[in-house]
XYZ file of C-alpha atoms in Angstrom:
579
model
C -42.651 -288.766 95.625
C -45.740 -289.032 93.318
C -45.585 -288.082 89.746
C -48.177 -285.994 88.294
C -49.655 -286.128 84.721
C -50.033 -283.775 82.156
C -49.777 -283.224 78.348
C -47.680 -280.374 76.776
C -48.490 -279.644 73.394
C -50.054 -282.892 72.652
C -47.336 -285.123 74.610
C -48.204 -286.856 77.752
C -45.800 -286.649 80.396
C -45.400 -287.746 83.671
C -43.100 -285.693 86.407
C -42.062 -285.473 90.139
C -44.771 -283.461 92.106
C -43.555 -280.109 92.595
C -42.101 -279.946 89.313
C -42.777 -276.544 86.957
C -43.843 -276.372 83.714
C -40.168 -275.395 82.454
C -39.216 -278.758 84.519
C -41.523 -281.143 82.205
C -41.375 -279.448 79.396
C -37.419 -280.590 79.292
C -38.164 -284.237 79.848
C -40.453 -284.626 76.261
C -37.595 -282.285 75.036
C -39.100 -278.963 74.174
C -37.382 -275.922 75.055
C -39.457 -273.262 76.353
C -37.076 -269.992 76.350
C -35.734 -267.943 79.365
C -34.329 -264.974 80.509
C -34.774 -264.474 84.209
C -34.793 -268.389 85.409
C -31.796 -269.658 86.848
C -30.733 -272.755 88.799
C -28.156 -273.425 90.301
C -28.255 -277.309 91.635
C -25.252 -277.706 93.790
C -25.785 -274.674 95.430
C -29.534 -274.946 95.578
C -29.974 -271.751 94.734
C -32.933 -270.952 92.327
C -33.697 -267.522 90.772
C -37.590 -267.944 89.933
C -38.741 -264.387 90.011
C -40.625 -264.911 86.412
C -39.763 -260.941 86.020
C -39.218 -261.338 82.280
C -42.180 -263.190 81.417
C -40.455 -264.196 78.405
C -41.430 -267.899 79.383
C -45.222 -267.272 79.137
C -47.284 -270.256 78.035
C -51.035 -271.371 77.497
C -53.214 -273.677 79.783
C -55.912 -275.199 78.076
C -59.222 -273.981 79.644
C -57.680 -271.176 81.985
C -57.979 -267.913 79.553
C -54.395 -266.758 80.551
C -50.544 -267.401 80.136
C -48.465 -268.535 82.934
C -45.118 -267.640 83.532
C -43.491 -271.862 82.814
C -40.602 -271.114 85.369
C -42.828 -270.523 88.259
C -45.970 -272.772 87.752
C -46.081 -275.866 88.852
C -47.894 -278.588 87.410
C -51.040 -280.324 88.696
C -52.614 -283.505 87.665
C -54.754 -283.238 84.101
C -53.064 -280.206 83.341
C -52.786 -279.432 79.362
C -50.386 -276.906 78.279
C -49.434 -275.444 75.345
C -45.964 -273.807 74.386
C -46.353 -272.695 71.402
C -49.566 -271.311 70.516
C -50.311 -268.197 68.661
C -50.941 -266.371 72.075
C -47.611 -268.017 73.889
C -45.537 -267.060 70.694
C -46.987 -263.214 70.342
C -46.356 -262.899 74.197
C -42.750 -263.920 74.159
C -42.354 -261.198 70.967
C -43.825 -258.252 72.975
C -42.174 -259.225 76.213
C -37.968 -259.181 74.497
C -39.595 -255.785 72.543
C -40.532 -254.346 75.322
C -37.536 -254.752 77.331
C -35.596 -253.550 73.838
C -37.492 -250.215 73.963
C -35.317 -249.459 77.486
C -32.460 -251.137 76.831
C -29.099 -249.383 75.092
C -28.762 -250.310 71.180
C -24.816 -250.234 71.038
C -24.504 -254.041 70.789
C -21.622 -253.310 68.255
C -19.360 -252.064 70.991
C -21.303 -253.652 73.533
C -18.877 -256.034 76.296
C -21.147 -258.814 75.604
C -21.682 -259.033 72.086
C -22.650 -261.789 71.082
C -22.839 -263.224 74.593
C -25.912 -261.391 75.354
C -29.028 -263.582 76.278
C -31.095 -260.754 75.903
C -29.559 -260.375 72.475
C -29.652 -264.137 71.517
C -33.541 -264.267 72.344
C -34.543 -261.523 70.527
C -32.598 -263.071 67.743
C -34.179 -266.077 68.105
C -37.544 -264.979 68.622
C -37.443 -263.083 65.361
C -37.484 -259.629 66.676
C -35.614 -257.360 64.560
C -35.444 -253.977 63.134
C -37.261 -251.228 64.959
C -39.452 -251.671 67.996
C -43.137 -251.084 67.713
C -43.303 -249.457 71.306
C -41.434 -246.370 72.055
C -40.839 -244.460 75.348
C -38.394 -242.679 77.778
C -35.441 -244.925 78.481
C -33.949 -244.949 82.434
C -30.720 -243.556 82.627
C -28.240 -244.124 84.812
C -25.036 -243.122 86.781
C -22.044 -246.036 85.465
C -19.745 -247.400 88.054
C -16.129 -248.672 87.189
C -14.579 -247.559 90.743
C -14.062 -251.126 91.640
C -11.384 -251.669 89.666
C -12.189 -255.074 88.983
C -16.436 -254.970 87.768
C -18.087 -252.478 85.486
C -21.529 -251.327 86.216
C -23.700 -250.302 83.456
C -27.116 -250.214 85.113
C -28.773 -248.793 81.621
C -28.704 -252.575 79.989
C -30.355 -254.210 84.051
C -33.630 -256.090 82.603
C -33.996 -256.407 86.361
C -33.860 -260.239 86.077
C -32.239 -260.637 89.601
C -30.003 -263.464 88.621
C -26.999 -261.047 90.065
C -29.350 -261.055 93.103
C -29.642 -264.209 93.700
C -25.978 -265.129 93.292
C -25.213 -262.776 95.471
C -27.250 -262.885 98.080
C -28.031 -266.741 98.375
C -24.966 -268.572 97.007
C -22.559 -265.481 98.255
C -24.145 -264.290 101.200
C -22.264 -260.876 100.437
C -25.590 -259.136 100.152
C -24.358 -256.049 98.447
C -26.777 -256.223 95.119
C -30.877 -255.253 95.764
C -33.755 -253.753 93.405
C -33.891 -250.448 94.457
C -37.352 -247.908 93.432
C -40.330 -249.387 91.664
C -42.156 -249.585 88.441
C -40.505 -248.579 85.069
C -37.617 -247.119 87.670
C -36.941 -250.390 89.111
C -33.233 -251.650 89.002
C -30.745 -253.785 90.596
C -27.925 -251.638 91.982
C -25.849 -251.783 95.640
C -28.280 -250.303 98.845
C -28.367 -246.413 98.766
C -27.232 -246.594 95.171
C -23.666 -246.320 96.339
C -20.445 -246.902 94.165
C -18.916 -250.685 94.497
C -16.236 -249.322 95.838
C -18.097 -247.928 98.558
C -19.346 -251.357 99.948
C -18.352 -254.860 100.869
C -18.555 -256.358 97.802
C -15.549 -259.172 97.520
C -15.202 -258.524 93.953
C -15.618 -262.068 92.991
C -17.341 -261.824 89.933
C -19.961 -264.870 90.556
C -22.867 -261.779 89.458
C -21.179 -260.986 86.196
C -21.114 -264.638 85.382
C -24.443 -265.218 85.537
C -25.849 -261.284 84.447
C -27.918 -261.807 80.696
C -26.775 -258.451 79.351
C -24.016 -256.267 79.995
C -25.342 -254.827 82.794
C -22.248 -256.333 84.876
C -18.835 -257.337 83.066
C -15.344 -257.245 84.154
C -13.464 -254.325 83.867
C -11.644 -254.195 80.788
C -7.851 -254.116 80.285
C -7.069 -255.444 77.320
C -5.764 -251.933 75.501
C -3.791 -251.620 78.327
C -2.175 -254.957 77.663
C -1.940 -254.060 74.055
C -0.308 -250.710 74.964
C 2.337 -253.051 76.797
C 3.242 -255.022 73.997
C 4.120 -252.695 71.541
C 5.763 -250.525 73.583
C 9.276 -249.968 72.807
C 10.496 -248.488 76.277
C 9.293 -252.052 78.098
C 9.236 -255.339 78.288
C 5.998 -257.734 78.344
C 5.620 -260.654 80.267
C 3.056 -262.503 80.421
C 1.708 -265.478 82.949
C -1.404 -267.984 82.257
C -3.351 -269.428 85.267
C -4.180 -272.753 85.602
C -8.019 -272.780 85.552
C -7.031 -270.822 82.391
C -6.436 -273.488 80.000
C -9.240 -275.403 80.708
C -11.987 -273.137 79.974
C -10.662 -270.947 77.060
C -11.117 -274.010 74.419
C -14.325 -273.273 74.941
C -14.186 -269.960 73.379
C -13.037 -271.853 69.957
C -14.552 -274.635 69.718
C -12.398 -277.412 71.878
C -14.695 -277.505 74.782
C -13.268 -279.658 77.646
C -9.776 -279.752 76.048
C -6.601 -278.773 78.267
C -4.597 -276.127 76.217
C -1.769 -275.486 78.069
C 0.987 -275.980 75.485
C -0.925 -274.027 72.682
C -0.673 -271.027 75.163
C 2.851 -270.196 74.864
C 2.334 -270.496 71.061
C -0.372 -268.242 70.984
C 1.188 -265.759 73.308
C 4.528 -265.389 71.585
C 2.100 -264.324 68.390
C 0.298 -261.441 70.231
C 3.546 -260.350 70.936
C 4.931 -261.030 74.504
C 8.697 -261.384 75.576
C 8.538 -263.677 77.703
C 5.790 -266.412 78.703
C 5.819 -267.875 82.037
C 3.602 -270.286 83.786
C 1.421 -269.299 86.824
C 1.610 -272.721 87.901
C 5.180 -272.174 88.304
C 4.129 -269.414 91.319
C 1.763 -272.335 92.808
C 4.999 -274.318 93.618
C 6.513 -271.989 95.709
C 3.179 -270.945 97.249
C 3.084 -274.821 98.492
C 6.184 -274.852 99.466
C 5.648 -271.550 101.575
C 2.385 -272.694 102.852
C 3.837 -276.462 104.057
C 6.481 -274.690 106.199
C 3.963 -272.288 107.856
C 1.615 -275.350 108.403
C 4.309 -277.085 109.709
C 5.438 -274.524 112.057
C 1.752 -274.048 113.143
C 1.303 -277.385 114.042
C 4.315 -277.174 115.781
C 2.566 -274.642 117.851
C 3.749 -271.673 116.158
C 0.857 -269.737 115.290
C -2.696 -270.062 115.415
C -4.688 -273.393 113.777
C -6.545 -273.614 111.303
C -3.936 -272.302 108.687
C -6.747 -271.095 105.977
C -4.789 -270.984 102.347
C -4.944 -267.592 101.166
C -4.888 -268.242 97.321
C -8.246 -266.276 96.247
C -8.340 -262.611 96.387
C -12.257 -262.489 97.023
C -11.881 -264.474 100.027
C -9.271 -262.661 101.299
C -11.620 -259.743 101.312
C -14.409 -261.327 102.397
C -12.693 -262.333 106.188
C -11.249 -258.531 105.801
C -14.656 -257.138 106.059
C -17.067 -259.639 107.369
C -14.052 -261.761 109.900
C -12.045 -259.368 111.192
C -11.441 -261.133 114.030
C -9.922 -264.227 112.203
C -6.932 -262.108 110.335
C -4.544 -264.173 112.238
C -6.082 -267.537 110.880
C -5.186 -267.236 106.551
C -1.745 -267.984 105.567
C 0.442 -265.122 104.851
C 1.366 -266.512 101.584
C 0.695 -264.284 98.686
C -1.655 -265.870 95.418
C 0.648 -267.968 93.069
C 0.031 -265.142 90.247
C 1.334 -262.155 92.970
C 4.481 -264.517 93.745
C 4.957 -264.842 90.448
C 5.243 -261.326 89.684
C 7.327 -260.719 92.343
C 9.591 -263.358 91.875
C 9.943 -261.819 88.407
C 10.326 -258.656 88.994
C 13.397 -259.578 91.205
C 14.729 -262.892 90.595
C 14.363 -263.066 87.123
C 14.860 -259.445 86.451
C 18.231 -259.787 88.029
C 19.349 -263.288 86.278
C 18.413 -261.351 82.894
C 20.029 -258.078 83.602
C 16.877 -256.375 83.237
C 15.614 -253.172 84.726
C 12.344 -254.373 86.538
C 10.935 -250.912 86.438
C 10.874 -251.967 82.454
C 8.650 -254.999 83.117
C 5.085 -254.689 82.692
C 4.070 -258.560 84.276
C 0.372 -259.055 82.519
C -1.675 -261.864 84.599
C -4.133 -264.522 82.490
C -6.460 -265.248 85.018
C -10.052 -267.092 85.551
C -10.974 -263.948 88.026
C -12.363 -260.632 88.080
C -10.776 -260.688 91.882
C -7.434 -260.659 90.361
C -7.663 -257.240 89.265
C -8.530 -255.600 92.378
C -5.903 -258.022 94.054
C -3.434 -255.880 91.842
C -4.102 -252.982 93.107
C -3.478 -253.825 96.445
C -0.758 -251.772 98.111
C 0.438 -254.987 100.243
C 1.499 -256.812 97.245
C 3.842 -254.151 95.641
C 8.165 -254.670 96.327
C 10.375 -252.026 96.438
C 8.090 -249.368 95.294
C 6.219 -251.496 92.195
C 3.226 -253.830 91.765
C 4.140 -257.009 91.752
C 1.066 -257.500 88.759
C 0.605 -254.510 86.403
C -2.508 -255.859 84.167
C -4.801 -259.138 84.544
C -6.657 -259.883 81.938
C -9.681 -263.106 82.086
C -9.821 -265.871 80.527
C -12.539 -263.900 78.115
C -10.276 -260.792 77.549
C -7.860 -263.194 76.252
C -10.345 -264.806 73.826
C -11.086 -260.940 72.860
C -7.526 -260.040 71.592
C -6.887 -263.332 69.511
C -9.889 -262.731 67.621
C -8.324 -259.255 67.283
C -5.509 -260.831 66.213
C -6.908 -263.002 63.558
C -4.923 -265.921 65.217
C -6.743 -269.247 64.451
C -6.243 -270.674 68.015
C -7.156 -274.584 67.270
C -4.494 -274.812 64.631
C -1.771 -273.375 66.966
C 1.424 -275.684 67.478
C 2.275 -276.958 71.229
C 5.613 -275.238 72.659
C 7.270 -274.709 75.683
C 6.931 -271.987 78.484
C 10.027 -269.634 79.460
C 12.628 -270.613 81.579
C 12.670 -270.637 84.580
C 9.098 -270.002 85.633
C 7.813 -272.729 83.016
C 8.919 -275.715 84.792
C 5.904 -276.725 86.958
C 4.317 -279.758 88.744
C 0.934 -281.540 89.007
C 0.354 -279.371 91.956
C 0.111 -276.345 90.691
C -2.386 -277.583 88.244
C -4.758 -278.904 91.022
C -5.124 -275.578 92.377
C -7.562 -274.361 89.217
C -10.258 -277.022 91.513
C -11.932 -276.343 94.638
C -9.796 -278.836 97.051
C -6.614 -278.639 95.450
C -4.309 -275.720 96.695
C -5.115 -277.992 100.009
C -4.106 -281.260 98.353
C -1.057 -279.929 97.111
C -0.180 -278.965 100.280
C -0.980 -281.877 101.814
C 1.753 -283.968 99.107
C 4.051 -282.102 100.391
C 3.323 -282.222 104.112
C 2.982 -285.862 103.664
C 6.322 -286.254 101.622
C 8.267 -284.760 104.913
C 6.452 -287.139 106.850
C 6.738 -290.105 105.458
C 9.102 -290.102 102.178
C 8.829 -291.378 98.971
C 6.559 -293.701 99.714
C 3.519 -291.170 100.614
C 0.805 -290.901 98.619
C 0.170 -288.124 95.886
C -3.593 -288.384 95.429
C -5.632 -287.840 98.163
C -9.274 -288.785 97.074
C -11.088 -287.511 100.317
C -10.392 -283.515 99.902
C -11.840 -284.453 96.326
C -15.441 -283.621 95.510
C -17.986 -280.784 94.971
C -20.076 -280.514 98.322
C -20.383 -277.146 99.221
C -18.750 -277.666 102.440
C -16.504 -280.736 103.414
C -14.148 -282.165 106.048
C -11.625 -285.359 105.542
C -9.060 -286.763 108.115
C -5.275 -287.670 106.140
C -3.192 -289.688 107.583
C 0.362 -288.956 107.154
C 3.267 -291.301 109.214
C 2.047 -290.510 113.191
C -0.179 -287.322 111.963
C -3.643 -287.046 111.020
C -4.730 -283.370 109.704
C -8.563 -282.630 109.556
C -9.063 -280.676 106.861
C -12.324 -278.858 106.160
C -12.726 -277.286 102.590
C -15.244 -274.802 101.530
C -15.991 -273.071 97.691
C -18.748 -270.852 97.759
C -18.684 -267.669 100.065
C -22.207 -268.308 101.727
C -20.336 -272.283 102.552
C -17.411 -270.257 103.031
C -19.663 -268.051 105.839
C -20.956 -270.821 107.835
C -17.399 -272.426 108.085
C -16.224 -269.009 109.643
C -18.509 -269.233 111.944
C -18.018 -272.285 113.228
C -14.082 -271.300 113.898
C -15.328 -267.975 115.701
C -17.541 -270.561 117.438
C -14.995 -272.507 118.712
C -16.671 -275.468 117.002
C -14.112 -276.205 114.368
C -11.179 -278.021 115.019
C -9.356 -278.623 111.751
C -5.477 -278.491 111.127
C -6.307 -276.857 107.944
C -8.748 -275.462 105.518
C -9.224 -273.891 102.185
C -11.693 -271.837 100.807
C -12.212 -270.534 97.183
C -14.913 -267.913 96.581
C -16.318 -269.481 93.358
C -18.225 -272.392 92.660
C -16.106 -275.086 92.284
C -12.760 -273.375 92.367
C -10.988 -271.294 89.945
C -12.555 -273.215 87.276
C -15.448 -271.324 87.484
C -14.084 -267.825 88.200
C -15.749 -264.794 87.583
C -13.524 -264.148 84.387
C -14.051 -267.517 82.831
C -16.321 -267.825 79.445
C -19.408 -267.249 80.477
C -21.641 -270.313 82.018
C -25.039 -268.810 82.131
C -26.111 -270.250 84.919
C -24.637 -274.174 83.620
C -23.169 -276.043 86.336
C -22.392 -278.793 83.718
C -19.473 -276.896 82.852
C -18.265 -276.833 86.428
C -17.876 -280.689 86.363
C -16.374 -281.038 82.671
C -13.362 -278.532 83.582
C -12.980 -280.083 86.458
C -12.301 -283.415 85.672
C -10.331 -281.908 83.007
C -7.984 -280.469 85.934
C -7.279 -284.014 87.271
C -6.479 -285.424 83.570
C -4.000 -282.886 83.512
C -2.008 -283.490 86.957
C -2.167 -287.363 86.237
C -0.399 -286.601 83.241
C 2.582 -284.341 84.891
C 5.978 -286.566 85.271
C 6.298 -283.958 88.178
C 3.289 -283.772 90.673
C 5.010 -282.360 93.818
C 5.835 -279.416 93.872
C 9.298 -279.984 95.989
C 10.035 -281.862 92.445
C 10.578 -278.806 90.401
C 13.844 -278.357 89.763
C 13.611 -274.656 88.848
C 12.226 -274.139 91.929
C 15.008 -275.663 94.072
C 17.145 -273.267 91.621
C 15.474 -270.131 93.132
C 15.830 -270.896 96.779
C 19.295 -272.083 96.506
C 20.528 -268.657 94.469
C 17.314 -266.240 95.769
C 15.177 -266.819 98.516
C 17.496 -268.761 100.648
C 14.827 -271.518 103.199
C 11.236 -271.674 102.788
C 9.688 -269.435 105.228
C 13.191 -267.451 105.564
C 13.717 -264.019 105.576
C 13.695 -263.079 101.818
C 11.308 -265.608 100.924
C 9.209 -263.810 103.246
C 9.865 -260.469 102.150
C 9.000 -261.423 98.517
C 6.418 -264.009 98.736
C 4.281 -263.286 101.802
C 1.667 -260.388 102.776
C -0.599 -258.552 105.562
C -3.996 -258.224 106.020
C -6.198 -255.598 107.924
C -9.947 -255.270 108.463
C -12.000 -253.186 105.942
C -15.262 -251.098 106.043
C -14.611 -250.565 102.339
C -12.658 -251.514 100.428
């Protein structure tokens, strides 16, 4: 490809044809700022809609600003970033979309997370606006259960849009009307709850204001805790402890045994390890692959870990409700197992046991609600909190999180293994089952890393030898991959043993209730290598190792796959038109 010369503020610089302004700017290191641009490279997705025109800058000899985001370069081009003109512009723009935008940032969701808030910050504007006008107003919608819509604080960037509709493919988010009117919101204006949205929370992760957030719990798990009449319990996600660092300054560092310690100080009874639920959701899924293979059911077993997923096929796949594995999520198992195992080694009434969930996803809190995944009359999760909710009540707290010690989870849903970890990464609930599938197979001596379900391509297929088997396994993260992998089974094209599929970019590391990525894939990569630090480190990595687990079948659940277990751990699915 040719490069193409220009000068930006006095700098030559030579870029890629078909680069933008915003593209070479970067490369002689000047940041030009942005509201509305997004990009989203391993999805190639881009949200260029230069709506804000916060990014305005000056070519020499035109007479106008150009939106840097959406211009593309041409050879002899001079541009300038920050004159006078460019400077003013970017002002009026971030005042402008002030004078229709709320001004409760105090008890605003995304305080101090705001883009829209950071720019104007940075930009200088303060104090009173020097435009005035009527403000939109808008009907709120928290019937989801799981995402809060505040259409009053949309600055109609799209970036919600774009997620949605090109990296999702869910198509449930749209500007609606025109002119000063114009805002994002689901067709015919209807409630979330009234359409096929999956929940996943990939929109609030990349939405600039507060216009989309998760819906918030966290009084609810405060309520829990200092309740007298019942008992908190609390359970931490993998994906968990590799994000929130970055909430306190230890980006990329694995927290795991800071957790407990930080838990026990907010006030829980007990402090278990989701991970611990992962084992026995391997364990459940090896026997039904197993039994499949052994022509007992249809093939491909899809994992059924993610929530969004799961209600993506409901709506969009009905046909394919005999394909996921019945296996609940490890948090959901977790519960359960809690609320009956544990509740009865303990002596404790479970209808006193409020089980709060740490999780990386908005999902999770729909998932909750779920009637399926309630035993004998009670949910098997009461509250789920994200990884950001947490963040919320230890700076409540006053809990200085670096400078907590390590310590151990509860017994007996602390023990865990290597693959329970794995399944915070787009590939890994598959890998773990594939250690154990492998184990029966061949022994000892099978392997425990499996390098070829490992990697970020949106969709991807590896053969695994095990003994006399090979399984094809095809892996998808990403709902729109997710889509065209579907497809291909209704097609009769596919022909894997197995396949998993996570609605989020790169697994549960990325969830819709992580801290917030803006839009940076970079972090994507960091937590995930992070995730196989952590399982290398494990003295346990299958998850037929755990010895607490063993424990539960042998005085509990009786066989993998076995009446109780599935009575406890296992679920149902039915086609939706709604939710």
């Amino acid at each position: 490809m040719a490069n193409v010369n220009l000068i930006i503020n006095g700098v030559g610089v030579a870029v890629p044809e078909g680069s933008t302004i915003l593209d070479a700017a970067k490369v002689v290191g000047i940041d030009i700022p942005t509201l509305c641009y997004m990009k989203l490279h391993d999805f190639d997705a881009v949200n260029q809609t230069a709506s804000c025109r916060v990014c305005m800058v000056e070519i020499v000899g035109r007479g106008s600003l150009v939106p840097a985001c959406s211009t593309y370069v041409y050879e002899g081009m001079e541009v300038l970033t920050t004159s006078k003109r460019a400077v003013l512009n970017r002002r009026i723009m971030v005042e402008l979309l002030l004078t229709n935008h709320p001004s409760d940032c105090l008890i605003c969701e995304k305080n101090h997370d705001c883009d829209l808030q950071s720019l104007a910050a940075m930009l200088g504007v303060r104090g009173k606006s020097r435009f005035s006008g009527d403000r939109m107003l808008y009907e709120r919608d928290s019937t989801s259960r799981a995402i809060y819509r505040n259409p009053e604080k949309c600055i109609m960037c799209r970036r919600c849009e774009t997620m949605c509709n090109q990296v999702q493919t869910c198509g449930i988010l749209s500007a609606v009307h025109r002119g000063y009117g114009a805002v994002v919101q689901p067709a015919l204006e209807l409630p979330l709850v009234d359409t096929m949205c999956t929940f996943c929370g990939q929109c609030v992760s990349v939405c600039p204001t507060a216009a989309l957030t998760a819906l918030n719990n966290v009084s609810e798990a405060w309520d829990a805790i200092y309740s007298d009449d019942k008992i908190a319990i609390v359970q931490v996600a993998p994906a968990v402890r590799f994000a929130l660092g970055e909430e306190f300054d230890l980006p990329g560092e694995n927290v795991m045994y800071k957790l407990p310690a930080l838990l026990r100080r907010l006030g829980f009874d007990y402090v278990f390890d989701t991970d611990f639920g992962a084992d026995p959701t391997v364990m459940e899924e090896t026997e039904e692959l197993m039994a499949r293979l052994g022509g007992k059911g249809r093939l491909p077993m899809l994992t059924s870990c993610c929530p969004a997923w799961v209600k993506f096929i409901e709506h969009q796949f009905p046909d394919l409700l005999d394909v996921p594995s019945t296996c609940k999520s490890p948090h959901e198992m977790t519960g359960a197992i809690t609320k009956g195992y544990f509740a009865e080694k303990m002596g404790i009434d479970p209808k006193k046991i409020v089980m709060v969930s740490i999780m990386p996803c908005v999902a999770k809190k729909y998932e909750a609600t779920r009637e399926e995944l309630h035993n004998d009359g009670m949910p098997n999760v009461d509250i789920v909190l994200t990884t950001r909710e947490l963040a919320k009540m230890i700076r409540e707290a006053g809990i200085h999180f670096s400078s907590l010690p390590d310590e151990e989870y509860d017994s007996p849903m602390g023990e865990s293994t290597g693959a329970g970890v794995i399944f915070g990464v787009t590939g890994g609930v598959i890998e773990a089952v594939v250690r154990s599938v492998a184990r029966r197979l061949i022994g000892e001596e099978a392997p425990v890393e499996f390098e070829e379900l490992r990697s970020l391509k949106g969709i991807r297929e590896a053969m695994v030898t095990a003994g006399d088997t090979t399984l094809k396994i095809g892996i998808a993260h990403g709902l729109g991959n997710a889509r065209m992998l579907l497809e291909s089974i209704q097609r009769g094209e596919a022909d894997y043993h197995a396949i998993e599929i996570m609605a989020c970019p790169g697994g549960c590391i990325c969830g819709g209730g992580q801290p917030y990525h803006h839009g940076n894939m970079e972090l994507m990569h960091k937590r995930r290598m992070a995730v196989y630090e952590a399982d290398r480190s494990m003295k346990k990595r299958l998850s037929d190792e755990n010895e607490s687990l063993k424990k539960l079948y042998e005085e509990y659940l009786g066989e993998p796959g076995g009446h109780r277990s599935h009575e406890l751990l296992h679920t149902t699915y039915k086609a939706r038109d709604f939710i």
